[in-house]
């Protein structure tokens, strides 16, 4: 009896998928969600120009490598490496980018910037970009679901800097037309840079995990392009492979199950509001109340908010907060400011708002956040007691933006326009929205990047038309 043929290994299966993926392979729903991911990432990046640490990361990015060949979203140029790093930080800077809830991993900061930079550099098309982002997002989420997330999280690992480099390498490799073997080597090089733990929680370093993941994937792909030798079986290697080293074996079969027929990227959730991922359910529930009822915050006696144990552990300890970043993490402040302003944009996270004595006192004294065993994931249960004894309640199982309760394209477009105001001319913002909507028919990505810059004279209608 002949020896049984060796079954393909997970790294190589995913590499073959990413290398071979074409526009026609993508189902319509996956294509449209990929566009949603791109437009949302651009909205977040424009908003990221207001980030507290953006100046520091910008200085670092320009010091990292000298050059002007790549564009920065919102304005300026720097090196390919520096622009990848800085644009990735812009996407995550204000805490309102996407999340793959199954792995609690932000995806677009690692995937979109390196794809944009290579597509801009090489004069590639919107269709090329769409396929690359889809490949990167699918590889990242697939590798993530193979990690056996409860075990992964229990060991303190943070997903973006660990699985993000693989997706970034896949996106860049797609644009560089890698064959499967080269893509597998890129994954080996990406895995050799995989790192990041929750020891960084509560500091901006958790956002650095995202942008470093983007840069790591870019470096992995560019080195693989030079035929640099690397393992092609990184995920399941017995000695130090990702699944064995990080989670004691993982679930590689889950990572590849139904690959190409079921798109895990469709599970990537978006956020309409700034504030942390697992308190989006809290925001959804309170907005449901304030949109239906006229709740006078001055007459509120107490607000009780039940959240999952995970959400409580991460966000239940910020009844008092120091500054912007902690306000963005605070379930107490999020509840207080929605009730007072009936809005939640970056304007609610400026010092003149979060330092308001009335809001600080309300968050600290009237909002109680507690772990509720009946609440799972990013859900929330909200009970508001008024001074006159009236009670109002709301429950959210699926936050706005989740797979089960998705944002519409119109809502994402409005998010983009909200943060583009004052940074991009209205005509440029409109052109970006139209470009993403018909991305598969859009010309050079360089023209899209030209629309995303500020620091230049307001573009005329003729200039916008030329860029299209």
Short mmCIF file of C-alpha atoms in Angstrom, two decimals:
data_model
loop_
_atom_site.label_atom_id
_atom_site.label_comp_id
_atom_site.label_asym_id
_atom_site.label_seq_id
_atom_site.Cartn_x
_atom_site.Cartn_y
_atom_site.Cartn_z
CA UNK A 1 0.00 0.00 0.00
CA UNK A 2 1.42 3.34 -1.00
CA UNK A 3 2.16 6.07 1.50
CA UNK A 4 -0.75 8.49 2.05
CA UNK A 5 -0.29 11.91 0.52
CA UNK A 6 0.47 14.66 3.02
CA UNK A 7 -2.51 16.91 3.65
CA UNK A 8 -1.98 20.61 2.95
CA UNK A 9 -1.01 22.58 6.05
CA UNK A 10 -3.12 25.56 7.25
CA UNK A 11 -0.52 28.22 6.39
CA UNK A 12 -0.29 26.96 2.83
CA UNK A 13 -4.05 26.61 2.43
CA UNK A 14 -4.55 30.25 3.46
CA UNK A 15 -1.60 31.38 1.35
CA UNK A 16 -3.00 29.67 -1.73
CA UNK A 17 -6.39 31.27 -1.09
CA UNK A 18 -4.94 34.79 -0.71
CA UNK A 19 -2.68 34.45 -3.74
CA UNK A 20 -5.44 33.16 -6.00
CA UNK A 21 -8.33 35.39 -4.85
CA UNK A 22 -9.94 37.45 -7.62
CA UNK A 23 -12.76 39.94 -7.76
CA UNK A 24 -15.05 37.38 -9.35
CA UNK A 25 -14.44 34.99 -6.45
CA UNK A 26 -15.95 37.43 -3.97
CA UNK A 27 -19.69 37.14 -3.33
CA UNK A 28 -21.60 40.41 -3.60
CA UNK A 29 -22.07 40.68 0.17
CA UNK A 30 -18.34 40.23 0.81
CA UNK A 31 -17.52 42.85 -1.82
CA UNK A 32 -19.92 45.38 -0.33
CA UNK A 33 -18.71 44.79 3.21
CA UNK A 34 -15.13 45.23 2.05
CA UNK A 35 -16.15 48.64 0.70
CA UNK A 36 -17.78 49.40 4.06
CA UNK A 37 -14.55 48.46 5.81
CA UNK A 38 -12.53 50.76 3.56
CA UNK A 39 -14.83 53.77 3.88
CA UNK A 40 -15.07 53.33 7.63
CA UNK A 41 -11.28 53.08 7.91
CA UNK A 42 -10.93 56.30 5.92
CA UNK A 43 -13.45 58.02 8.19
CA UNK A 44 -11.51 56.88 11.23
CA UNK A 45 -8.20 57.96 9.71
CA UNK A 46 -9.51 61.45 8.94
CA UNK A 47 -10.75 61.66 12.53
CA UNK A 48 -7.39 60.35 13.70
CA UNK A 49 -5.84 63.69 12.87
CA UNK A 50 -7.48 64.78 16.16
CA UNK A 51 -5.89 61.96 18.15
CA UNK A 52 -4.01 62.81 21.34
CA UNK A 53 -0.88 60.92 20.36
CA UNK A 54 -1.03 61.57 16.61
CA UNK A 55 1.72 64.20 16.76
CA UNK A 56 4.04 61.83 18.57
CA UNK A 57 3.42 58.99 16.12
CA UNK A 58 3.82 61.37 13.18
CA UNK A 59 7.23 62.47 14.45
CA UNK A 60 8.20 58.83 14.94
CA UNK A 61 6.98 57.84 11.47
CA UNK A 62 8.99 60.62 9.81
CA UNK A 63 12.07 59.67 11.83
CA UNK A 64 11.68 55.99 10.98
CA UNK A 65 12.64 56.43 7.34
CA UNK A 66 13.22 59.45 5.17
CA UNK A 67 11.15 59.87 2.02
CA UNK A 68 8.13 61.50 0.43
CA UNK A 69 6.85 58.78 -1.86
CA UNK A 70 3.72 57.88 0.13
CA UNK A 71 0.68 59.92 1.15
CA UNK A 72 -0.65 60.53 4.63
CA UNK A 73 -4.45 60.55 4.95
CA UNK A 74 -5.46 64.10 5.77
CA UNK A 75 -2.33 65.61 4.28
CA UNK A 76 1.40 65.32 3.77
CA UNK A 77 3.87 62.73 2.56
CA UNK A 78 6.50 60.50 4.08
CA UNK A 79 8.27 57.23 3.35
CA UNK A 80 6.48 54.02 2.47
CA UNK A 81 7.24 52.58 5.93
CA UNK A 82 6.43 55.81 7.74
CA UNK A 83 3.14 56.36 5.91
CA UNK A 84 2.04 52.78 6.53
CA UNK A 85 2.73 53.19 10.25
CA UNK A 86 1.18 56.65 10.55
CA UNK A 87 -1.93 55.92 8.48
CA UNK A 88 -2.50 52.77 10.52
CA UNK A 89 -2.29 54.79 13.71
CA UNK A 90 -4.70 57.36 12.31
CA UNK A 91 -7.29 54.62 11.73
CA UNK A 92 -7.15 53.53 15.36
CA UNK A 93 -6.23 56.82 17.05
CA UNK A 94 -9.69 57.89 18.19
CA UNK A 95 -11.04 54.48 19.26
CA UNK A 96 -13.81 54.04 16.70
CA UNK A 97 -12.47 51.64 14.08
CA UNK A 98 -13.82 48.17 13.30
CA UNK A 99 -13.54 45.04 15.41
CA UNK A 100 -13.79 41.32 14.69
CA UNK A 101 -15.72 40.42 17.82
CA UNK A 102 -14.85 36.71 17.79
CA UNK A 103 -11.21 37.62 18.36
CA UNK A 104 -11.60 41.16 19.79
CA UNK A 105 -9.21 42.31 17.08
CA UNK A 106 -9.27 45.53 15.08
CA UNK A 107 -8.67 44.55 11.46
CA UNK A 108 -8.60 47.60 9.17
CA UNK A 109 -5.70 49.44 10.86
CA UNK A 110 -3.41 46.58 9.92
CA UNK A 111 -4.85 45.83 6.47
CA UNK A 112 -6.00 49.02 4.78
CA UNK A 113 -2.92 51.30 5.15
CA UNK A 114 -0.27 48.97 3.67
CA UNK A 115 -2.69 48.06 0.87
CA UNK A 116 -3.31 51.73 0.11
CA UNK A 117 0.38 52.58 0.15
CA UNK A 118 1.41 49.77 -2.22
CA UNK A 119 -1.54 50.41 -4.54
CA UNK A 120 -0.65 54.11 -4.62
CA UNK A 121 3.02 53.40 -5.23
CA UNK A 122 2.40 50.93 -8.05
CA UNK A 123 -0.48 52.78 -9.75
CA UNK A 124 -2.93 49.95 -9.11
CA UNK A 125 -6.69 50.13 -9.50
CA UNK A 126 -9.61 50.28 -7.11
CA UNK A 127 -10.49 46.72 -8.07
CA UNK A 128 -7.00 45.56 -7.14
CA UNK A 129 -7.35 47.36 -3.81
CA UNK A 130 -10.75 45.82 -3.09
CA UNK A 131 -9.44 42.28 -3.64
CA UNK A 132 -6.33 42.97 -1.54
CA UNK A 133 -8.33 44.30 1.41
CA UNK A 134 -10.68 41.33 1.20
CA UNK A 135 -7.74 38.90 1.12
CA UNK A 136 -6.08 40.59 4.08
CA UNK A 137 -9.25 40.78 6.15
CA UNK A 138 -10.17 37.17 5.44
CA UNK A 139 -6.69 35.85 6.30
CA UNK A 140 -6.55 37.85 9.54
CA UNK A 141 -9.95 36.75 10.76
CA UNK A 142 -9.44 33.15 9.65
CA UNK A 143 -6.13 32.85 11.47
CA UNK A 144 -7.83 34.49 14.44
CA UNK A 145 -10.69 32.02 14.74
CA UNK A 146 -8.13 29.23 14.64
CA UNK A 147 -6.47 30.63 17.76
CA UNK A 148 -9.12 29.30 20.17
CA UNK A 149 -9.79 32.82 21.47
CA UNK A 150 -10.72 32.03 25.10
CA UNK A 151 -7.36 30.28 25.54
CA UNK A 152 -5.57 33.03 23.60
CA UNK A 153 -7.11 35.77 25.75
CA UNK A 154 -6.55 33.89 29.01
CA UNK A 155 -2.82 33.98 28.28
CA UNK A 156 -2.93 37.76 27.87
CA UNK A 157 -2.42 37.98 24.11
CA UNK A 158 -3.80 40.98 22.17
CA UNK A 159 -4.82 40.13 18.61
CA UNK A 160 -3.90 43.07 16.33
CA UNK A 161 -0.13 42.76 16.63
CA UNK A 162 -0.27 38.98 16.46
CA UNK A 163 -2.68 38.12 13.65
CA UNK A 164 -2.66 41.53 11.96
CA UNK A 165 0.77 41.07 10.34
CA UNK A 166 -0.50 38.00 8.45
CA UNK A 167 -3.40 39.96 6.97
CA UNK A 168 -1.20 42.91 6.07
CA UNK A 169 1.20 40.54 4.32
CA UNK A 170 -1.72 38.92 2.48
CA UNK A 171 -3.03 42.30 1.28
CA UNK A 172 0.37 43.45 0.06
CA UNK A 173 1.11 40.03 -1.45
CA UNK A 174 -2.17 40.17 -3.35
CA UNK A 175 -1.19 43.52 -4.86
CA UNK A 176 2.30 42.26 -5.70
CA UNK A 177 0.77 39.19 -7.42
CA UNK A 178 2.47 36.63 -5.20
CA UNK A 179 2.11 32.99 -6.08
CA UNK A 180 1.16 30.66 -3.23
CA UNK A 181 4.71 29.74 -2.20
CA UNK A 182 5.84 33.33 -1.88
CA UNK A 183 2.68 34.20 0.03
CA UNK A 184 3.38 31.34 2.46
CA UNK A 185 6.91 32.67 3.03
CA UNK A 186 5.43 36.12 3.66
CA UNK A 187 3.22 34.52 6.32
CA UNK A 188 6.30 32.91 7.88
CA UNK A 189 7.98 36.30 8.05
CA UNK A 190 4.82 37.92 9.40
CA UNK A 191 4.52 35.32 12.14
CA UNK A 192 8.10 35.92 13.18
CA UNK A 193 7.04 39.47 14.11
CA UNK A 194 3.78 38.53 15.87
CA UNK A 195 3.54 40.13 19.33
CA UNK A 196 1.37 42.14 21.70
CA UNK A 197 -0.25 41.56 25.09
CA UNK A 198 -2.91 43.10 27.32
CA UNK A 199 -0.19 44.35 29.64
CA UNK A 200 -0.52 47.47 27.49
CA UNK A 201 -4.22 47.90 28.30
CA UNK A 202 -5.22 51.37 29.46
CA UNK A 203 -2.36 53.00 27.56
CA UNK A 204 -2.03 54.13 23.92
CA UNK A 205 0.36 51.24 23.36
CA UNK A 206 -2.62 49.02 22.58
CA UNK A 207 -3.12 51.22 19.52
CA UNK A 208 0.56 50.93 18.65
CA UNK A 209 -0.04 47.17 18.34
CA UNK A 210 -2.27 47.92 15.34
CA UNK A 211 0.11 50.18 13.44
CA UNK A 212 3.10 48.02 14.20
CA UNK A 213 1.10 45.05 12.86
CA UNK A 214 0.57 46.93 9.61
CA UNK A 215 4.26 47.71 9.26
CA UNK A 216 5.28 44.16 10.16
CA UNK A 217 3.07 42.75 7.41
CA UNK A 218 4.44 45.22 4.89
CA UNK A 219 8.02 44.27 5.77
CA UNK A 220 7.16 40.57 5.60
CA UNK A 221 5.73 40.87 2.10
CA UNK A 222 8.53 43.05 0.75
CA UNK A 223 11.14 40.67 2.12
CA UNK A 224 9.31 37.66 0.71
CA UNK A 225 9.28 39.45 -2.64
CA UNK A 226 13.09 39.20 -2.53
CA UNK A 227 12.79 35.40 -2.16
CA UNK A 228 14.03 35.55 1.41
CA UNK A 229 13.85 32.06 2.89
CA UNK A 230 11.24 31.55 5.60
CA UNK A 231 9.10 28.70 6.85
CA UNK A 232 5.96 28.03 4.84
CA UNK A 233 4.29 26.23 7.73
CA UNK A 234 4.37 28.86 10.44
CA UNK A 235 0.88 28.35 11.83
CA UNK A 236 1.25 24.70 12.82
CA UNK A 237 5.00 24.24 13.18
CA UNK A 238 5.56 21.95 16.18
CA UNK A 239 8.39 24.02 17.59
CA UNK A 240 7.23 27.62 17.82
CA UNK A 241 4.36 27.67 15.34
CA UNK A 242 1.69 30.25 16.09
CA UNK A 243 -0.99 27.81 17.17
CA UNK A 244 1.32 25.65 19.26
CA UNK A 245 3.29 28.43 20.91
CA UNK A 246 0.42 30.83 21.62
CA UNK A 247 -2.48 28.52 22.48
CA UNK A 248 -1.18 24.98 22.79
CA UNK A 249 -2.40 23.69 19.46
CA UNK A 250 -5.22 25.94 18.35
CA UNK A 251 -7.94 25.03 15.88
CA UNK A 252 -6.29 25.00 12.44
CA UNK A 253 -9.21 23.11 10.87
CA UNK A 254 -11.56 25.91 11.95
CA UNK A 255 -9.29 28.45 10.28
CA UNK A 256 -9.68 26.78 6.89
CA UNK A 257 -13.22 25.37 7.08
CA UNK A 258 -15.44 26.53 4.19
CA UNK A 259 -12.64 28.83 3.00
CA UNK A 260 -13.79 30.68 -0.10
CA UNK A 261 -17.46 29.83 0.40
CA UNK A 262 -18.12 31.45 3.79
CA UNK A 263 -16.40 34.79 4.29
CA UNK A 264 -15.41 35.45 7.88
CA UNK A 265 -14.67 39.08 6.98
CA UNK A 266 -18.43 39.68 6.93
CA UNK A 267 -18.36 39.24 10.71
CA UNK A 268 -16.20 42.34 11.17
CA UNK A 269 -18.27 44.89 13.07
CA UNK A 270 -18.12 48.66 12.69
CA UNK A 271 -18.59 51.45 15.22
CA UNK A 272 -20.73 54.49 14.61
CA UNK A 273 -19.49 56.15 17.79
CA UNK A 274 -16.11 56.69 19.39
CA UNK A 275 -15.64 54.72 22.64
CA UNK A 276 -14.52 51.20 23.28
CA UNK A 277 -15.73 48.14 21.40
CA UNK A 278 -17.48 46.30 24.21
CA UNK A 279 -19.40 49.36 25.40
CA UNK A 280 -21.04 49.94 22.03
CA UNK A 281 -24.03 47.96 23.32
CA UNK A 282 -24.32 50.37 26.23
CA UNK A 283 -24.36 53.28 23.79
CA UNK A 284 -26.92 51.54 21.56
CA UNK A 285 -29.27 50.96 24.51
CA UNK A 286 -29.04 54.50 25.87
CA UNK A 287 -29.54 56.05 22.43
CA UNK A 288 -32.65 53.89 22.06
CA UNK A 289 -33.97 55.47 25.26
CA UNK A 290 -33.08 59.09 24.57
CA UNK A 291 -34.47 58.91 21.03
CA UNK A 292 -37.82 57.66 22.37
CA UNK A 293 -38.07 59.60 25.63
CA UNK A 294 -37.35 63.10 26.86
CA UNK A 295 -35.02 62.23 29.71
CA UNK A 296 -33.86 65.28 31.67
CA UNK A 297 -30.43 64.32 33.07
CA UNK A 298 -30.88 66.84 35.89
CA UNK A 299 -33.80 64.72 37.14
CA UNK A 300 -31.99 61.37 36.96
CA UNK A 301 -31.42 59.75 40.34
CA UNK A 302 -29.41 56.77 39.22
CA UNK A 303 -28.28 54.89 36.11
CA UNK A 304 -27.49 51.18 36.50
CA UNK A 305 -25.74 49.46 33.61
CA UNK A 306 -25.24 45.72 33.42
CA UNK A 307 -22.47 44.58 31.10
CA UNK A 308 -20.60 41.36 30.47
CA UNK A 309 -17.79 40.39 32.81
CA UNK A 310 -15.30 41.12 30.03
CA UNK A 311 -16.69 44.62 29.47
CA UNK A 312 -16.74 45.28 33.21
CA UNK A 313 -13.13 44.15 33.65
CA UNK A 314 -11.98 46.45 30.84
CA UNK A 315 -14.24 49.46 31.27
CA UNK A 316 -15.98 49.35 34.62
CA UNK A 317 -13.14 51.00 36.51
CA UNK A 318 -13.28 54.45 34.95
CA UNK A 319 -15.98 56.17 37.02
CA UNK A 320 -13.35 58.86 37.32
CA UNK A 321 -11.05 59.36 34.35
CA UNK A 322 -7.93 61.39 33.78
CA UNK A 323 -8.15 62.63 30.21
CA UNK A 324 -9.32 61.80 26.68
CA UNK A 325 -8.08 58.24 26.37
CA UNK A 326 -9.60 57.16 29.67
CA UNK A 327 -12.83 59.01 28.82
CA UNK A 328 -12.99 56.94 25.61
CA UNK A 329 -12.62 53.79 27.71
CA UNK A 330 -15.10 54.84 30.39
CA UNK A 331 -18.54 53.22 30.44
CA UNK A 332 -19.54 55.76 33.12
CA UNK A 333 -18.63 58.79 31.01
CA UNK A 334 -20.16 57.33 27.85
CA UNK A 335 -23.50 56.93 29.62
CA UNK A 336 -23.31 60.37 31.20
CA UNK A 337 -22.48 62.28 28.04
CA UNK A 338 -25.10 60.54 25.87
CA UNK A 339 -27.79 61.43 28.40
CA UNK A 340 -26.65 65.05 28.52
CA UNK A 341 -25.80 65.70 24.86
CA UNK A 342 -27.92 63.11 23.02
CA UNK A 343 -24.84 62.71 20.83
CA UNK A 344 -21.53 60.83 20.84
CA UNK A 345 -18.89 62.14 18.47
CA UNK A 346 -15.33 63.28 19.04
CA UNK A 347 -16.78 66.60 20.21
CA UNK A 348 -17.90 64.74 23.35
CA UNK A 349 -14.28 63.72 23.98
CA UNK A 350 -12.71 67.14 23.89
CA UNK A 351 -11.35 68.58 27.19
CA UNK A 352 -14.02 71.27 27.42
CA UNK A 353 -16.64 68.52 27.48
CA UNK A 354 -15.18 65.62 29.47
CA UNK A 355 -13.77 68.07 32.05
CA UNK A 356 -17.17 69.65 32.61
CA UNK A 357 -17.80 69.40 36.39
CA UNK A 358 -21.44 68.38 35.88
CA UNK A 359 -20.47 65.47 33.63
CA UNK A 360 -17.63 64.35 35.88
CA UNK A 361 -19.93 64.37 38.91
CA UNK A 362 -22.72 62.55 37.06
CA UNK A 363 -20.36 59.82 35.82
CA UNK A 364 -18.80 59.31 39.24
CA UNK A 365 -21.88 59.61 41.45
CA UNK A 366 -24.94 58.62 39.44
CA UNK A 367 -23.73 55.91 37.04
CA UNK A 368 -23.21 52.40 38.36
CA UNK A 369 -21.66 49.80 36.08
CA UNK A 370 -21.79 46.18 37.19
CA UNK A 371 -21.11 42.73 35.72
CA UNK A 372 -24.36 40.96 34.83
CA UNK A 373 -24.03 37.19 34.21
CA UNK A 374 -27.02 37.37 31.86
CA UNK A 375 -25.29 39.88 29.58
CA UNK A 376 -22.87 38.50 27.01
CA UNK A 377 -20.20 40.02 24.79
CA UNK A 378 -20.88 43.64 23.90
CA UNK A 379 -24.49 43.62 25.09
CA UNK A 380 -25.87 45.81 27.85
CA UNK A 381 -28.83 46.26 30.18
CA UNK A 382 -29.65 49.85 31.18
CA UNK A 383 -32.00 50.94 33.98
CA UNK A 384 -32.60 54.63 34.64
CA UNK A 385 -34.38 55.75 37.80
CA UNK A 386 -35.76 59.30 37.87
CA UNK A 387 -36.15 61.52 40.92
CA UNK A 388 -39.93 61.11 40.78
CA UNK A 389 -39.64 57.32 40.88
CA UNK A 390 -40.25 56.79 37.16
CA UNK A 391 -38.11 54.03 35.69
CA UNK A 392 -36.88 53.51 32.13
CA UNK A 393 -35.13 50.37 30.85
CA UNK A 394 -33.51 49.17 27.66
CA UNK A 395 -31.55 46.10 26.67
CA UNK A 396 -29.17 45.60 23.76
CA UNK A 397 -28.19 42.14 22.59
CA UNK A 398 -26.47 43.25 19.38
CA UNK A 399 -24.78 46.67 19.26
CA UNK A 400 -25.32 48.92 16.30
CA UNK A 401 -22.64 48.03 13.76
CA UNK A 402 -22.52 44.32 14.57
CA UNK A 403 -23.17 41.61 11.99
CA UNK A 404 -26.67 41.15 13.42
CA UNK A 405 -27.37 44.91 13.55
CA UNK A 406 -25.20 46.38 10.79
CA UNK A 407 -24.57 49.97 9.86
CA UNK A 408 -26.00 51.04 6.53
CA UNK A 409 -23.74 52.45 3.84
CA UNK A 410 -25.51 55.78 4.37
CA UNK A 411 -24.52 55.76 8.07
CA UNK A 412 -20.90 55.02 7.19
CA UNK A 413 -20.93 57.78 4.59
CA UNK A 414 -22.28 60.21 7.19
CA UNK A 415 -19.54 59.16 9.59
CA UNK A 416 -16.97 59.92 6.91
CA UNK A 417 -18.48 63.30 6.12
CA UNK A 418 -18.75 64.23 9.80
CA UNK A 419 -15.02 63.88 10.34
CA UNK A 420 -13.97 65.13 6.90
CA UNK A 421 -15.57 68.50 7.62
CA UNK A 422 -12.84 71.09 8.09
CA UNK A 423 -10.14 68.73 6.83
CA UNK A 424 -11.25 67.94 3.28
CA UNK A 425 -13.20 70.17 0.90
CA UNK A 426 -16.81 69.02 0.60
CA UNK A 427 -16.26 68.24 -3.05
CA UNK A 428 -13.32 65.98 -2.19
CA UNK A 429 -15.31 64.21 0.53
CA UNK A 430 -18.14 63.57 -1.93
CA UNK A 431 -15.69 62.23 -4.47
CA UNK A 432 -14.16 59.82 -1.95
CA UNK A 433 -17.60 58.46 -1.05
CA UNK A 434 -18.40 57.95 -4.74
CA UNK A 435 -15.01 56.36 -5.39
CA UNK A 436 -15.47 53.75 -2.66
CA UNK A 437 -19.05 53.05 -3.74
CA UNK A 438 -17.82 52.10 -7.22
CA UNK A 439 -14.35 50.96 -6.18
CA UNK A 440 -14.19 48.09 -8.68
CA UNK A 441 -14.56 50.62 -11.51
CA UNK A 442 -12.32 53.32 -10.03
CA UNK A 443 -8.99 54.06 -11.68
CA UNK A 444 -5.65 54.55 -9.97
CA UNK A 445 -5.63 54.42 -6.17
CA UNK A 446 -3.21 57.33 -6.40
CA UNK A 447 -6.18 59.48 -7.44
CA UNK A 448 -8.08 58.33 -4.36
CA UNK A 449 -5.15 59.26 -2.14
CA UNK A 450 -4.98 62.68 -3.79
CA UNK A 451 -8.55 63.29 -2.64
CA UNK A 452 -7.69 62.38 0.94
CA UNK A 453 -5.15 65.14 1.52
CA UNK A 454 -5.45 68.49 3.21
CA UNK A 455 -2.86 71.22 3.67
CA UNK A 456 -3.37 72.39 0.10
CA UNK A 457 -5.69 74.91 -1.55
CA UNK A 458 -9.31 73.86 -1.61
CA UNK A 459 -9.78 71.69 -4.65
CA UNK A 460 -11.91 73.07 -7.43
CA UNK A 461 -14.69 71.04 -8.98
CA UNK A 462 -12.53 70.71 -12.07
CA UNK A 463 -9.63 69.33 -10.01
CA UNK A 464 -11.90 66.83 -8.30
CA UNK A 465 -13.31 65.72 -11.64
CA UNK A 466 -9.77 65.29 -12.97
CA UNK A 467 -8.81 63.20 -9.96
CA UNK A 468 -11.76 60.90 -10.60
#
